[in-house]
Amino acid sequence: NAGVMQNPRHLVRRRGQEARLRCSPMKGHSHVYWYRQLPEEGLKFMVYLQKENIIDESGMPKERFSAEFPKEGPSILRIQQVVRGDSAAYFCASSPRQGALHFGNGTRLTVT
Amino acid sequence: TQLLEQSPQFLSIQEGENLTVYCNSSSVFSSLQWYRQEPGEGPVLLVTVVTGGEVKKLKRLTFQFGDARKDSSLHITAAQPGDTGLYLCAGDLNEKLTFGTGTRLTIIP
């Protein structure tokens, strides 16, 4: 069984560019979560999605950030016009229902 | 304000010693989970506790959920270098997991 797959593992963007982070959940999982982690810190909740629906986006900035989980294909976290403060590790997790999460190995975004 | 506070933030002990890390909150959680994260990887689930007062053991690790379901502890017996990592607690609140601040554990051989 493949685990949660995130790509790319590392992403470098210049200020003002767009960053697109992809997450393929585990097979059979219909719940996807995105978290952000700064060095030496815990994970901060961003958004919770089910297929084609955003359930809770209370942790996601209102501007420049968007997320989707289409009927077919991976979940996408999109950051427009990136700034240096967006540099972080972004983790995706999936579950078959609420509760225990299975995490991917993250995308490390560096904004130069 | 941080919903879940973990202590200590950093802990460095000798191999063979025992240790306890704590996860505290003023909120009541329907369940609480402990994860371990190694550098460059995502967190890996260690245990889920659901019932107030529940105790679960995983080899040398003992997890306890507080009676009021607001806090939890993780006790490691005879720590080994392989236990080194970032330990995160996470509470299930309003259908999403909120993570604690983390305890960075280093076991010195």
mmCIF file with all atom_site columns, C-alpha atoms in Angstrom:
data_model
loop_
_atom_site.group_PDB
_atom_site.id
_atom_site.type_symbol
_atom_site.label_atom_id
_atom_site.label_alt_id
_atom_site.label_comp_id
_atom_site.label_asym_id
_atom_site.label_entity_id
_atom_site.label_seq_id
_atom_site.pdbx_PDB_ins_code
_atom_site.Cartn_x
_atom_site.Cartn_y
_atom_site.Cartn_z
_atom_site.occupancy
_atom_site.B_iso_or_equiv
_atom_site.pdbx_formal_charge
_atom_site.auth_seq_id
_atom_site.auth_comp_id
_atom_site.auth_asym_id
_atom_site.auth_atom_id
_atom_site.pdbx_PDB_model_num
ATOM 1   C CA . ASN A 1 1   ? 0.000   0.000  0.000  1.00 0.00 ? 1   ASN A CA 1
ATOM 2   C CA . ALA A 1 2   ? 1.444   3.303  -1.027 1.00 0.00 ? 2   ALA A CA 1
ATOM 3   C CA . GLY A 1 3   ? 1.376   5.901  1.702  1.00 0.00 ? 3   GLY A CA 1
ATOM 4   C CA . VAL A 1 4   ? 0.473   9.537  1.307  1.00 0.00 ? 4   VAL A CA 1
ATOM 5   C CA . MET A 1 5   ? 2.527   10.903 -1.560 1.00 0.00 ? 5   MET A CA 1
ATOM 6   C CA . GLN A 1 6   ? 3.548   14.529 -1.709 1.00 0.00 ? 6   GLN A CA 1
ATOM 7   C CA . ASN A 1 7   ? 5.441   16.243 -4.486 1.00 0.00 ? 7   ASN A CA 1
ATOM 8   C CA . PRO A 1 8   ? 7.660   17.941 -5.003 1.00 0.00 ? 8   PRO A CA 1
ATOM 9   C CA . ARG A 1 9   ? 9.738   17.202 -1.882 1.00 0.00 ? 9   ARG A CA 1
ATOM 10  C CA . HIS A 1 10  ? 11.569  20.502 -2.275 1.00 0.00 ? 10  HIS A CA 1
ATOM 11  C CA . LEU A 1 11  ? 10.363  23.600 -4.071 1.00 0.00 ? 11  LEU A CA 1
ATOM 12  C CA . VAL A 1 12  ? 12.229  26.867 -4.547 1.00 0.00 ? 12  VAL A CA 1
ATOM 13  C CA . ARG A 1 13  ? 10.340  29.923 -5.709 1.00 0.00 ? 13  ARG A CA 1
ATOM 14  C CA . ARG A 1 14  ? 11.244  33.571 -6.084 1.00 0.00 ? 14  ARG A CA 1
ATOM 15  C CA . ARG A 1 15  ? 9.085   36.179 -4.390 1.00 0.00 ? 15  ARG A CA 1
ATOM 16  C CA . GLY A 1 16  ? 5.960   36.817 -6.453 1.00 0.00 ? 16  GLY A CA 1
ATOM 17  C CA . GLN A 1 17  ? 5.874   33.416 -8.135 1.00 0.00 ? 17  GLN A CA 1
ATOM 18  C CA . GLU A 1 18  ? 3.246   30.743 -7.583 1.00 0.00 ? 18  GLU A CA 1
ATOM 19  C CA . ALA A 1 19  ? 3.809   27.548 -5.616 1.00 0.00 ? 19  ALA A CA 1
ATOM 20  C CA . ARG A 1 20  ? 1.725   24.469 -6.315 1.00 0.00 ? 20  ARG A CA 1
ATOM 21  C CA . LEU A 1 21  ? 1.963   21.566 -3.868 1.00 0.00 ? 21  LEU A CA 1
ATOM 22  C CA . ARG A 1 22  ? 0.421   18.194 -4.641 1.00 0.00 ? 22  ARG A CA 1
ATOM 23  C CA . CYS A 1 23  ? -0.833  15.452 -2.364 1.00 0.00 ? 23  CYS A CA 1
ATOM 24  C CA . SER A 1 24  ? -2.133  12.007 -3.282 1.00 0.00 ? 24  SER A CA 1
ATOM 25  C CA . PRO A 1 25  ? -3.914  10.456 -0.277 1.00 0.00 ? 25  PRO A CA 1
ATOM 26  C CA . MET A 1 26  ? -3.730  6.805  0.667  1.00 0.00 ? 26  MET A CA 1
ATOM 27  C CA . LYS A 1 27  ? -5.996  4.549  -1.347 1.00 0.00 ? 27  LYS A CA 1
ATOM 28  C CA . GLY A 1 28  ? -9.503  4.602  0.052  1.00 0.00 ? 28  GLY A CA 1
ATOM 29  C CA . HIS A 1 29  ? -8.991  7.809  2.049  1.00 0.00 ? 29  HIS A CA 1
ATOM 30  C CA . SER A 1 30  ? -11.475 10.561 1.308  1.00 0.00 ? 30  SER A CA 1
ATOM 31  C CA . HIS A 1 31  ? -10.354 13.106 3.920  1.00 0.00 ? 31  HIS A CA 1
ATOM 32  C CA . VAL A 1 32  ? -7.325  15.312 3.264  1.00 0.00 ? 32  VAL A CA 1
ATOM 33  C CA . TYR A 1 33  ? -5.700  17.808 5.609  1.00 0.00 ? 33  TYR A CA 1
ATOM 34  C CA . TRP A 1 34  ? -2.946  20.334 5.000  1.00 0.00 ? 34  TRP A CA 1
ATOM 35  C CA . TYR A 1 35  ? -0.630  21.478 7.781  1.00 0.00 ? 35  TYR A CA 1
ATOM 36  C CA . ARG A 1 36  ? 2.271   23.903 7.841  1.00 0.00 ? 36  ARG A CA 1
ATOM 37  C CA . GLN A 1 37  ? 5.370   23.506 10.002 1.00 0.00 ? 37  GLN A CA 1
ATOM 38  C CA . LEU A 1 38  ? 8.114   25.986 10.760 1.00 0.00 ? 38  LEU A CA 1
ATOM 39  C CA . PRO A 1 39  ? 11.518  24.735 12.019 1.00 0.00 ? 39  PRO A CA 1
ATOM 40  C CA . GLU A 1 40  ? 11.417  23.425 15.602 1.00 0.00 ? 40  GLU A CA 1
ATOM 41  C CA . GLU A 1 41  ? 7.666   24.001 15.833 1.00 0.00 ? 41  GLU A CA 1
ATOM 42  C CA . GLY A 1 42  ? 4.536   21.875 15.814 1.00 0.00 ? 42  GLY A CA 1
ATOM 43  C CA . LEU A 1 43  ? 2.137   21.614 12.928 1.00 0.00 ? 43  LEU A CA 1
ATOM 44  C CA . LYS A 1 44  ? -0.402  24.361 12.271 1.00 0.00 ? 44  LYS A CA 1
ATOM 45  C CA . PHE A 1 45  ? -3.716  23.334 10.728 1.00 0.00 ? 45  PHE A CA 1
ATOM 46  C CA . MET A 1 46  ? -4.528  25.016 7.426  1.00 0.00 ? 46  MET A CA 1
ATOM 47  C CA . VAL A 1 47  ? -7.415  23.285 5.679  1.00 0.00 ? 47  VAL A CA 1
ATOM 48  C CA . TYR A 1 48  ? -9.533  20.123 5.736  1.00 0.00 ? 48  TYR A CA 1
ATOM 49  C CA . LEU A 1 49  ? -11.095 18.799 2.539  1.00 0.00 ? 49  LEU A CA 1
ATOM 50  C CA . GLN A 1 50  ? -13.221 15.934 1.413  1.00 0.00 ? 50  GLN A CA 1
ATOM 51  C CA . LYS A 1 51  ? -13.693 15.052 -2.234 1.00 0.00 ? 51  LYS A CA 1
ATOM 52  C CA . GLU A 1 52  ? -14.749 18.239 -4.061 1.00 0.00 ? 52  GLU A CA 1
ATOM 53  C CA . ASN A 1 53  ? -15.564 20.034 -0.788 1.00 0.00 ? 53  ASN A CA 1
ATOM 54  C CA . ILE A 1 54  ? -13.706 22.310 1.581  1.00 0.00 ? 54  ILE A CA 1
ATOM 55  C CA . ILE A 1 55  ? -14.904 21.379 5.072  1.00 0.00 ? 55  ILE A CA 1
ATOM 56  C CA . ASP A 1 56  ? -12.784 23.722 7.208  1.00 0.00 ? 56  ASP A CA 1
ATOM 57  C CA . GLU A 1 57  ? -10.361 26.361 5.952  1.00 0.00 ? 57  GLU A CA 1
ATOM 58  C CA . SER A 1 58  ? -10.099 28.308 9.181  1.00 0.00 ? 58  SER A CA 1
ATOM 59  C CA . GLY A 1 59  ? -6.310  27.932 9.336  1.00 0.00 ? 59  GLY A CA 1
ATOM 60  C CA . MET A 1 60  ? -5.613  29.103 5.830  1.00 0.00 ? 60  MET A CA 1
ATOM 61  C CA . PRO A 1 61  ? -4.838  32.775 5.061  1.00 0.00 ? 61  PRO A CA 1
ATOM 62  C CA . LYS A 1 62  ? -7.704  34.399 3.182  1.00 0.00 ? 62  LYS A CA 1
ATOM 63  C CA . GLU A 1 63  ? -5.458  35.868 0.530  1.00 0.00 ? 63  GLU A CA 1
ATOM 64  C CA . ARG A 1 64  ? -3.049  34.105 -1.829 1.00 0.00 ? 64  ARG A CA 1
ATOM 65  C CA . PHE A 1 65  ? -3.765  30.592 -0.479 1.00 0.00 ? 65  PHE A CA 1
ATOM 66  C CA . SER A 1 66  ? -6.250  28.128 -1.940 1.00 0.00 ? 66  SER A CA 1
ATOM 67  C CA . ALA A 1 67  ? -6.804  24.387 -1.772 1.00 0.00 ? 67  ALA A CA 1
ATOM 68  C CA . GLU A 1 68  ? -8.771  21.860 -3.739 1.00 0.00 ? 68  GLU A CA 1
ATOM 69  C CA . PHE A 1 69  ? -9.421  18.128 -3.723 1.00 0.00 ? 69  PHE A CA 1
ATOM 70  C CA . PRO A 1 70  ? -11.057 17.271 -7.040 1.00 0.00 ? 70  PRO A CA 1
ATOM 71  C CA . LYS A 1 71  ? -13.066 14.168 -7.775 1.00 0.00 ? 71  LYS A CA 1
ATOM 72  C CA . GLU A 1 72  ? -10.148 12.813 -9.778 1.00 0.00 ? 72  GLU A CA 1
ATOM 73  C CA . GLY A 1 73  ? -6.502  13.503 -9.052 1.00 0.00 ? 73  GLY A CA 1
ATOM 74  C CA . PRO A 1 74  ? -4.480  14.784 -6.137 1.00 0.00 ? 74  PRO A CA 1
ATOM 75  C CA . SER A 1 75  ? -5.258  17.523 -3.671 1.00 0.00 ? 75  SER A CA 1
ATOM 76  C CA . ILE A 1 76  ? -3.527  20.795 -4.536 1.00 0.00 ? 76  ILE A CA 1
ATOM 77  C CA . LEU A 1 77  ? -2.395  23.546 -2.180 1.00 0.00 ? 77  LEU A CA 1
ATOM 78  C CA . ARG A 1 78  ? -1.736  26.672 -4.179 1.00 0.00 ? 78  ARG A CA 1
ATOM 79  C CA . ILE A 1 79  ? 0.115   29.739 -2.945 1.00 0.00 ? 79  ILE A CA 1
ATOM 80  C CA . GLN A 1 80  ? 0.058   32.750 -5.235 1.00 0.00 ? 80  GLN A CA 1
ATOM 81  C CA . GLN A 1 81  ? 2.587   35.591 -5.165 1.00 0.00 ? 81  GLN A CA 1
ATOM 82  C CA . VAL A 1 82  ? 4.761   33.875 -2.574 1.00 0.00 ? 82  VAL A CA 1
ATOM 83  C CA . VAL A 1 83  ? 6.606   35.893 0.045  1.00 0.00 ? 83  VAL A CA 1
ATOM 84  C CA . ARG A 1 84  ? 9.580   34.928 2.229  1.00 0.00 ? 84  ARG A CA 1
ATOM 85  C CA . GLY A 1 85  ? 7.279   34.263 5.150  1.00 0.00 ? 85  GLY A CA 1
ATOM 86  C CA . ASP A 1 86  ? 5.671   31.412 3.205  1.00 0.00 ? 86  ASP A CA 1
ATOM 87  C CA . SER A 1 87  ? 8.900   29.391 3.499  1.00 0.00 ? 87  SER A CA 1
ATOM 88  C CA . ALA A 1 88  ? 8.031   26.309 5.551  1.00 0.00 ? 88  ALA A CA 1
ATOM 89  C CA . ALA A 1 89  ? 7.374   22.595 5.344  1.00 0.00 ? 89  ALA A CA 1
ATOM 90  C CA . TYR A 1 90  ? 3.855   21.821 4.167  1.00 0.00 ? 90  TYR A CA 1
ATOM 91  C CA . PHE A 1 91  ? 2.453   18.454 5.188  1.00 0.00 ? 91  PHE A CA 1
ATOM 92  C CA . CYS A 1 92  ? -0.539  16.670 3.799  1.00 0.00 ? 92  CYS A CA 1
ATOM 93  C CA . ALA A 1 93  ? -2.360  13.962 5.720  1.00 0.00 ? 93  ALA A CA 1
ATOM 94  C CA . SER A 1 94  ? -5.240  11.679 4.841  1.00 0.00 ? 94  SER A CA 1
ATOM 95  C CA . SER A 1 95  ? -7.691  9.509  6.717  1.00 0.00 ? 95  SER A CA 1
ATOM 96  C CA . PRO A 1 96  ? -10.643 7.298  5.848  1.00 0.00 ? 96  PRO A CA 1
ATOM 97  C CA . ARG A 1 97  ? -12.686 9.212  8.446  1.00 0.00 ? 97  ARG A CA 1
ATOM 98  C CA . GLN A 1 98  ? -12.025 11.697 11.248 1.00 0.00 ? 98  GLN A CA 1
ATOM 99  C CA . GLY A 1 99  ? -9.313  10.580 13.647 1.00 0.00 ? 99  GLY A CA 1
ATOM 100 C CA . ALA A 1 100 ? -5.891  9.109  13.027 1.00 0.00 ? 100 ALA A CA 1
ATOM 101 C CA . LEU A 1 101 ? -4.010  10.792 10.225 1.00 0.00 ? 101 LEU A CA 1
ATOM 102 C CA . HIS A 1 102 ? -1.444  9.344  7.864  1.00 0.00 ? 102 HIS A CA 1
ATOM 103 C CA . PHE A 1 103 ? 1.095   11.955 6.854  1.00 0.00 ? 103 PHE A CA 1
ATOM 104 C CA . GLY A 1 104 ? 3.186   12.396 3.761  1.00 0.00 ? 104 GLY A CA 1
ATOM 105 C CA . ASN A 1 105 ? 6.829   13.420 3.994  1.00 0.00 ? 105 ASN A CA 1
ATOM 106 C CA . GLY A 1 106 ? 6.059   17.017 3.177  1.00 0.00 ? 106 GLY A CA 1
ATOM 107 C CA . THR A 1 107 ? 7.056   19.653 0.658  1.00 0.00 ? 107 THR A CA 1
ATOM 108 C CA . ARG A 1 108 ? 9.737   22.052 1.790  1.00 0.00 ? 108 ARG A CA 1
ATOM 109 C CA . LEU A 1 109 ? 9.078   25.416 0.222  1.00 0.00 ? 109 LEU A CA 1
ATOM 110 C CA . THR A 1 110 ? 11.870  27.972 0.094  1.00 0.00 ? 110 THR A CA 1
ATOM 111 C CA . VAL A 1 111 ? 11.106  31.469 -1.127 1.00 0.00 ? 111 VAL A CA 1
ATOM 112 C CA . THR A 1 112 ? 14.154  33.442 -2.217 1.00 0.00 ? 112 THR A CA 1
ATOM 113 C CA . THR B 2 1   ? -2.442  31.410 22.371 1.00 0.00 ? 1   THR B CA 1
ATOM 114 C CA . GLN B 2 2   ? -1.433  27.784 21.970 1.00 0.00 ? 2   GLN B CA 1
ATOM 115 C CA . LEU B 2 3   ? -4.241  25.312 22.510 1.00 0.00 ? 3   LEU B CA 1
ATOM 116 C CA . LEU B 2 4   ? -1.961  22.416 23.441 1.00 0.00 ? 4   LEU B CA 1
ATOM 117 C CA . GLU B 2 5   ? 1.207   23.030 25.432 1.00 0.00 ? 5   GLU B CA 1
ATOM 118 C CA . GLN B 2 6   ? 3.877   20.381 25.599 1.00 0.00 ? 6   GLN B CA 1
ATOM 119 C CA . SER B 2 7   ? 6.652   20.240 28.171 1.00 0.00 ? 7   SER B CA 1
ATOM 120 C CA . PRO B 2 8   ? 9.507   20.156 28.243 1.00 0.00 ? 8   PRO B CA 1
ATOM 121 C CA . GLN B 2 9   ? 10.207  21.718 24.872 1.00 0.00 ? 9   GLN B CA 1
ATOM 122 C CA . PHE B 2 10  ? 13.650  20.110 24.734 1.00 0.00 ? 10  PHE B CA 1
ATOM 123 C CA . LEU B 2 11  ? 14.927  17.073 26.656 1.00 0.00 ? 11  LEU B CA 1
ATOM 124 C CA . SER B 2 12  ? 18.339  15.453 26.447 1.00 0.00 ? 12  SER B CA 1
ATOM 125 C CA . ILE B 2 13  ? 19.053  12.393 28.595 1.00 0.00 ? 13  ILE B CA 1
ATOM 126 C CA . GLN B 2 14  ? 21.413  9.442  28.758 1.00 0.00 ? 14  GLN B CA 1
ATOM 127 C CA . GLU B 2 15  ? 20.555  6.079  27.285 1.00 0.00 ? 15  GLU B CA 1
ATOM 128 C CA . GLY B 2 16  ? 18.845  3.842  29.847 1.00 0.00 ? 16  GLY B CA 1
ATOM 129 C CA . GLU B 2 17  ? 17.141  6.639  31.783 1.00 0.00 ? 17  GLU B CA 1
ATOM 130 C CA . ASN B 2 18  ? 13.393  7.090  32.110 1.00 0.00 ? 18  ASN B CA 1
ATOM 131 C CA . LEU B 2 19  ? 11.504  10.196 31.047 1.00 0.00 ? 19  LEU B CA 1
ATOM 132 C CA . THR B 2 20  ? 8.033   11.703 30.908 1.00 0.00 ? 20  THR B CA 1
ATOM 133 C CA . VAL B 2 21  ? 6.720   14.382 28.563 1.00 0.00 ? 21  VAL B CA 1
ATOM 134 C CA . TYR B 2 22  ? 3.470   16.201 29.064 1.00 0.00 ? 22  TYR B CA 1
ATOM 135 C CA . CYS B 2 23  ? 0.712   17.594 26.899 1.00 0.00 ? 23  CYS B CA 1
ATOM 136 C CA . ASN B 2 24  ? -1.692  20.041 28.563 1.00 0.00 ? 24  ASN B CA 1
ATOM 137 C CA . SER B 2 25  ? -4.735  22.015 27.511 1.00 0.00 ? 25  SER B CA 1
ATOM 138 C CA . SER B 2 26  ? -7.760  23.769 28.930 1.00 0.00 ? 26  SER B CA 1
ATOM 139 C CA . SER B 2 27  ? -9.921  22.195 26.211 1.00 0.00 ? 27  SER B CA 1
ATOM 140 C CA . VAL B 2 28  ? -11.645 18.822 26.315 1.00 0.00 ? 28  VAL B CA 1
ATOM 141 C CA . PHE B 2 29  ? -10.808 16.534 23.419 1.00 0.00 ? 29  PHE B CA 1
ATOM 142 C CA . SER B 2 30  ? -12.810 13.637 22.023 1.00 0.00 ? 30  SER B CA 1
ATOM 143 C CA . SER B 2 31  ? -9.516  11.826 21.495 1.00 0.00 ? 31  SER B CA 1
ATOM 144 C CA . LEU B 2 32  ? -5.826  12.539 21.694 1.00 0.00 ? 32  LEU B CA 1
ATOM 145 C CA . GLN B 2 33  ? -2.995  11.183 19.604 1.00 0.00 ? 33  GLN B CA 1
ATOM 146 C CA . TRP B 2 34  ? 0.768   11.029 19.947 1.00 0.00 ? 34  TRP B CA 1
ATOM 147 C CA . TYR B 2 35  ? 3.026   11.232 16.934 1.00 0.00 ? 35  TYR B CA 1
ATOM 148 C CA . ARG B 2 36  ? 6.763   10.977 16.452 1.00 0.00 ? 36  ARG B CA 1
ATOM 149 C CA . GLN B 2 37  ? 8.526   12.900 13.722 1.00 0.00 ? 37  GLN B CA 1
ATOM 150 C CA . GLU B 2 38  ? 12.056  12.407 12.439 1.00 0.00 ? 38  GLU B CA 1
ATOM 151 C CA . PRO B 2 39  ? 13.976  15.043 10.449 1.00 0.00 ? 39  PRO B CA 1
ATOM 152 C CA . GLY B 2 40  ? 12.842  15.327 6.844  1.00 0.00 ? 40  GLY B CA 1
ATOM 153 C CA . GLU B 2 41  ? 9.802   13.124 7.371  1.00 0.00 ? 41  GLU B CA 1
ATOM 154 C CA . GLY B 2 42  ? 6.162   13.452 8.268  1.00 0.00 ? 42  GLY B CA 1
ATOM 155 C CA . PRO B 2 43  ? 4.788   12.608 11.724 1.00 0.00 ? 43  PRO B CA 1
ATOM 156 C CA . VAL B 2 44  ? 4.020   8.938  12.369 1.00 0.00 ? 44  VAL B CA 1
ATOM 157 C CA . LEU B 2 45  ? 1.141   7.960  14.626 1.00 0.00 ? 45  LEU B CA 1
ATOM 158 C CA . LEU B 2 46  ? 2.156   6.152  17.829 1.00 0.00 ? 46  LEU B CA 1
ATOM 159 C CA . VAL B 2 47  ? -1.150  5.841  19.679 1.00 0.00 ? 47  VAL B CA 1
ATOM 160 C CA . THR B 2 48  ? -4.698  7.158  20.008 1.00 0.00 ? 48  THR B CA 1
ATOM 161 C CA . VAL B 2 49  ? -6.368  7.486  23.427 1.00 0.00 ? 49  VAL B CA 1
ATOM 162 C CA . VAL B 2 50  ? -10.083 8.041  23.667 1.00 0.00 ? 50  VAL B CA 1
ATOM 163 C CA . THR B 2 51  ? -11.371 7.382  27.177 1.00 0.00 ? 51  THR B CA 1
ATOM 164 C CA . GLY B 2 52  ? -10.572 9.583  30.173 1.00 0.00 ? 52  GLY B CA 1
ATOM 165 C CA . GLY B 2 53  ? -8.028  7.812  32.380 1.00 0.00 ? 53  GLY B CA 1
ATOM 166 C CA . GLU B 2 54  ? -7.051  5.431  29.609 1.00 0.00 ? 54  GLU B CA 1
ATOM 167 C CA . VAL B 2 55  ? -3.548  3.969  29.674 1.00 0.00 ? 55  VAL B CA 1
ATOM 168 C CA . LYS B 2 56  ? -1.949  2.382  26.631 1.00 0.00 ? 56  LYS B CA 1
ATOM 169 C CA . LYS B 2 57  ? 1.423   0.685  26.406 1.00 0.00 ? 57  LYS B CA 1
ATOM 170 C CA . LEU B 2 58  ? 3.563   0.333  23.318 1.00 0.00 ? 58  LEU B CA 1
ATOM 171 C CA . LYS B 2 59  ? 6.670   -1.651 24.293 1.00 0.00 ? 59  LYS B CA 1
ATOM 172 C CA . ARG B 2 60  ? 8.675   0.805  26.455 1.00 0.00 ? 60  ARG B CA 1
ATOM 173 C CA . LEU B 2 61  ? 6.244   3.674  25.873 1.00 0.00 ? 61  LEU B CA 1
ATOM 174 C CA . THR B 2 62  ? 3.279   4.289  28.189 1.00 0.00 ? 62  THR B CA 1
ATOM 175 C CA . PHE B 2 63  ? 0.605   6.802  27.227 1.00 0.00 ? 63  PHE B CA 1
ATOM 176 C CA . GLN B 2 64  ? -2.018  8.146  29.607 1.00 0.00 ? 64  GLN B CA 1
ATOM 177 C CA . PHE B 2 65  ? -5.073  10.282 28.892 1.00 0.00 ? 65  PHE B CA 1
ATOM 178 C CA . GLY B 2 66  ? -6.195  12.518 31.750 1.00 0.00 ? 66  GLY B CA 1
ATOM 179 C CA . ASP B 2 67  ? -9.476  11.780 33.502 1.00 0.00 ? 67  ASP B CA 1
ATOM 180 C CA . ALA B 2 68  ? -10.983 15.020 32.172 1.00 0.00 ? 68  ALA B CA 1
ATOM 181 C CA . ARG B 2 69  ? -9.620  14.383 28.647 1.00 0.00 ? 69  ARG B CA 1
ATOM 182 C CA . LYS B 2 70  ? -7.696  17.661 28.711 1.00 0.00 ? 70  LYS B CA 1
ATOM 183 C CA . ASP B 2 71  ? -4.155  16.390 29.120 1.00 0.00 ? 71  ASP B CA 1
ATOM 184 C CA . SER B 2 72  ? -1.904  13.444 28.427 1.00 0.00 ? 72  SER B CA 1
ATOM 185 C CA . SER B 2 73  ? 1.524   12.105 29.237 1.00 0.00 ? 73  SER B CA 1
ATOM 186 C CA . LEU B 2 74  ? 4.056   9.910  27.506 1.00 0.00 ? 74  LEU B CA 1
ATOM 187 C CA . HIS B 2 75  ? 6.487   7.924  29.648 1.00 0.00 ? 75  HIS B CA 1
ATOM 188 C CA . ILE B 2 76  ? 9.486   6.165  28.132 1.00 0.00 ? 76  ILE B CA 1
ATOM 189 C CA . THR B 2 77  ? 11.297  3.510  30.130 1.00 0.00 ? 77  THR B CA 1
ATOM 190 C CA . ALA B 2 78  ? 14.995  2.764  29.543 1.00 0.00 ? 78  ALA B CA 1
ATOM 191 C CA . ALA B 2 79  ? 15.339  5.242  26.690 1.00 0.00 ? 79  ALA B CA 1
ATOM 192 C CA . GLN B 2 80  ? 17.358  4.207  23.669 1.00 0.00 ? 80  GLN B CA 1
ATOM 193 C CA . PRO B 2 81  ? 19.045  6.316  20.956 1.00 0.00 ? 81  PRO B CA 1
ATOM 194 C CA . GLY B 2 82  ? 16.350  5.160  18.530 1.00 0.00 ? 82  GLY B CA 1
ATOM 195 C CA . ASP B 2 83  ? 13.804  7.072  20.622 1.00 0.00 ? 83  ASP B CA 1
ATOM 196 C CA . THR B 2 84  ? 15.353  10.366 19.510 1.00 0.00 ? 84  THR B CA 1
ATOM 197 C CA . GLY B 2 85  ? 12.888  12.549 17.665 1.00 0.00 ? 85  GLY B CA 1
ATOM 198 C CA . LEU B 2 86  ? 10.174  15.189 17.900 1.00 0.00 ? 86  LEU B CA 1
ATOM 199 C CA . TYR B 2 87  ? 7.158   13.990 19.873 1.00 0.00 ? 87  TYR B CA 1
ATOM 200 C CA . LEU B 2 88  ? 3.872   15.700 19.084 1.00 0.00 ? 88  LEU B CA 1
ATOM 201 C CA . CYS B 2 89  ? 0.529   15.370 20.798 1.00 0.00 ? 89  CYS B CA 1
ATOM 202 C CA . ALA B 2 90  ? -2.605  16.235 18.876 1.00 0.00 ? 90  ALA B CA 1
ATOM 203 C CA . GLY B 2 91  ? -6.142  16.712 20.150 1.00 0.00 ? 91  GLY B CA 1
ATOM 204 C CA . ASP B 2 92  ? -9.284  16.008 18.156 1.00 0.00 ? 92  ASP B CA 1
ATOM 205 C CA . LEU B 2 93  ? -11.458 19.106 18.450 1.00 0.00 ? 93  LEU B CA 1
ATOM 206 C CA . ASN B 2 94  ? -14.307 20.057 16.122 1.00 0.00 ? 94  ASN B CA 1
ATOM 207 C CA . GLU B 2 95  ? -13.367 17.390 13.588 1.00 0.00 ? 95  GLU B CA 1
ATOM 208 C CA . LYS B 2 96  ? -9.779  18.504 13.150 1.00 0.00 ? 96  LYS B CA 1
ATOM 209 C CA . LEU B 2 97  ? -6.535  17.672 14.879 1.00 0.00 ? 97  LEU B CA 1
ATOM 210 C CA . THR B 2 98  ? -4.788  20.480 16.708 1.00 0.00 ? 98  THR B CA 1
ATOM 211 C CA . PHE B 2 99  ? -1.127  19.815 17.372 1.00 0.00 ? 99  PHE B CA 1
ATOM 212 C CA . GLY B 2 100 ? 0.924   20.684 20.400 1.00 0.00 ? 100 GLY B CA 1
ATOM 213 C CA . THR B 2 101 ? 4.162   22.613 20.428 1.00 0.00 ? 101 THR B CA 1
ATOM 214 C CA . GLY B 2 102 ? 6.281   19.440 20.442 1.00 0.00 ? 102 GLY B CA 1
ATOM 215 C CA . THR B 2 103 ? 9.013   17.957 22.623 1.00 0.00 ? 103 THR B CA 1
ATOM 216 C CA . ARG B 2 104 ? 12.399  17.499 20.980 1.00 0.00 ? 104 ARG B CA 1
ATOM 217 C CA . LEU B 2 105 ? 13.929  14.392 22.634 1.00 0.00 ? 105 LEU B CA 1
ATOM 218 C CA . THR B 2 106 ? 17.594  13.452 22.303 1.00 0.00 ? 106 THR B CA 1
ATOM 219 C CA . ILE B 2 107 ? 18.939  10.240 23.783 1.00 0.00 ? 107 ILE B CA 1
ATOM 220 C CA . ILE B 2 108 ? 22.685  10.249 24.286 1.00 0.00 ? 108 ILE B CA 1
ATOM 221 C CA . PRO B 2 109 ? 24.392  6.859  23.819 1.00 0.00 ? 109 PRO B CA 1
#
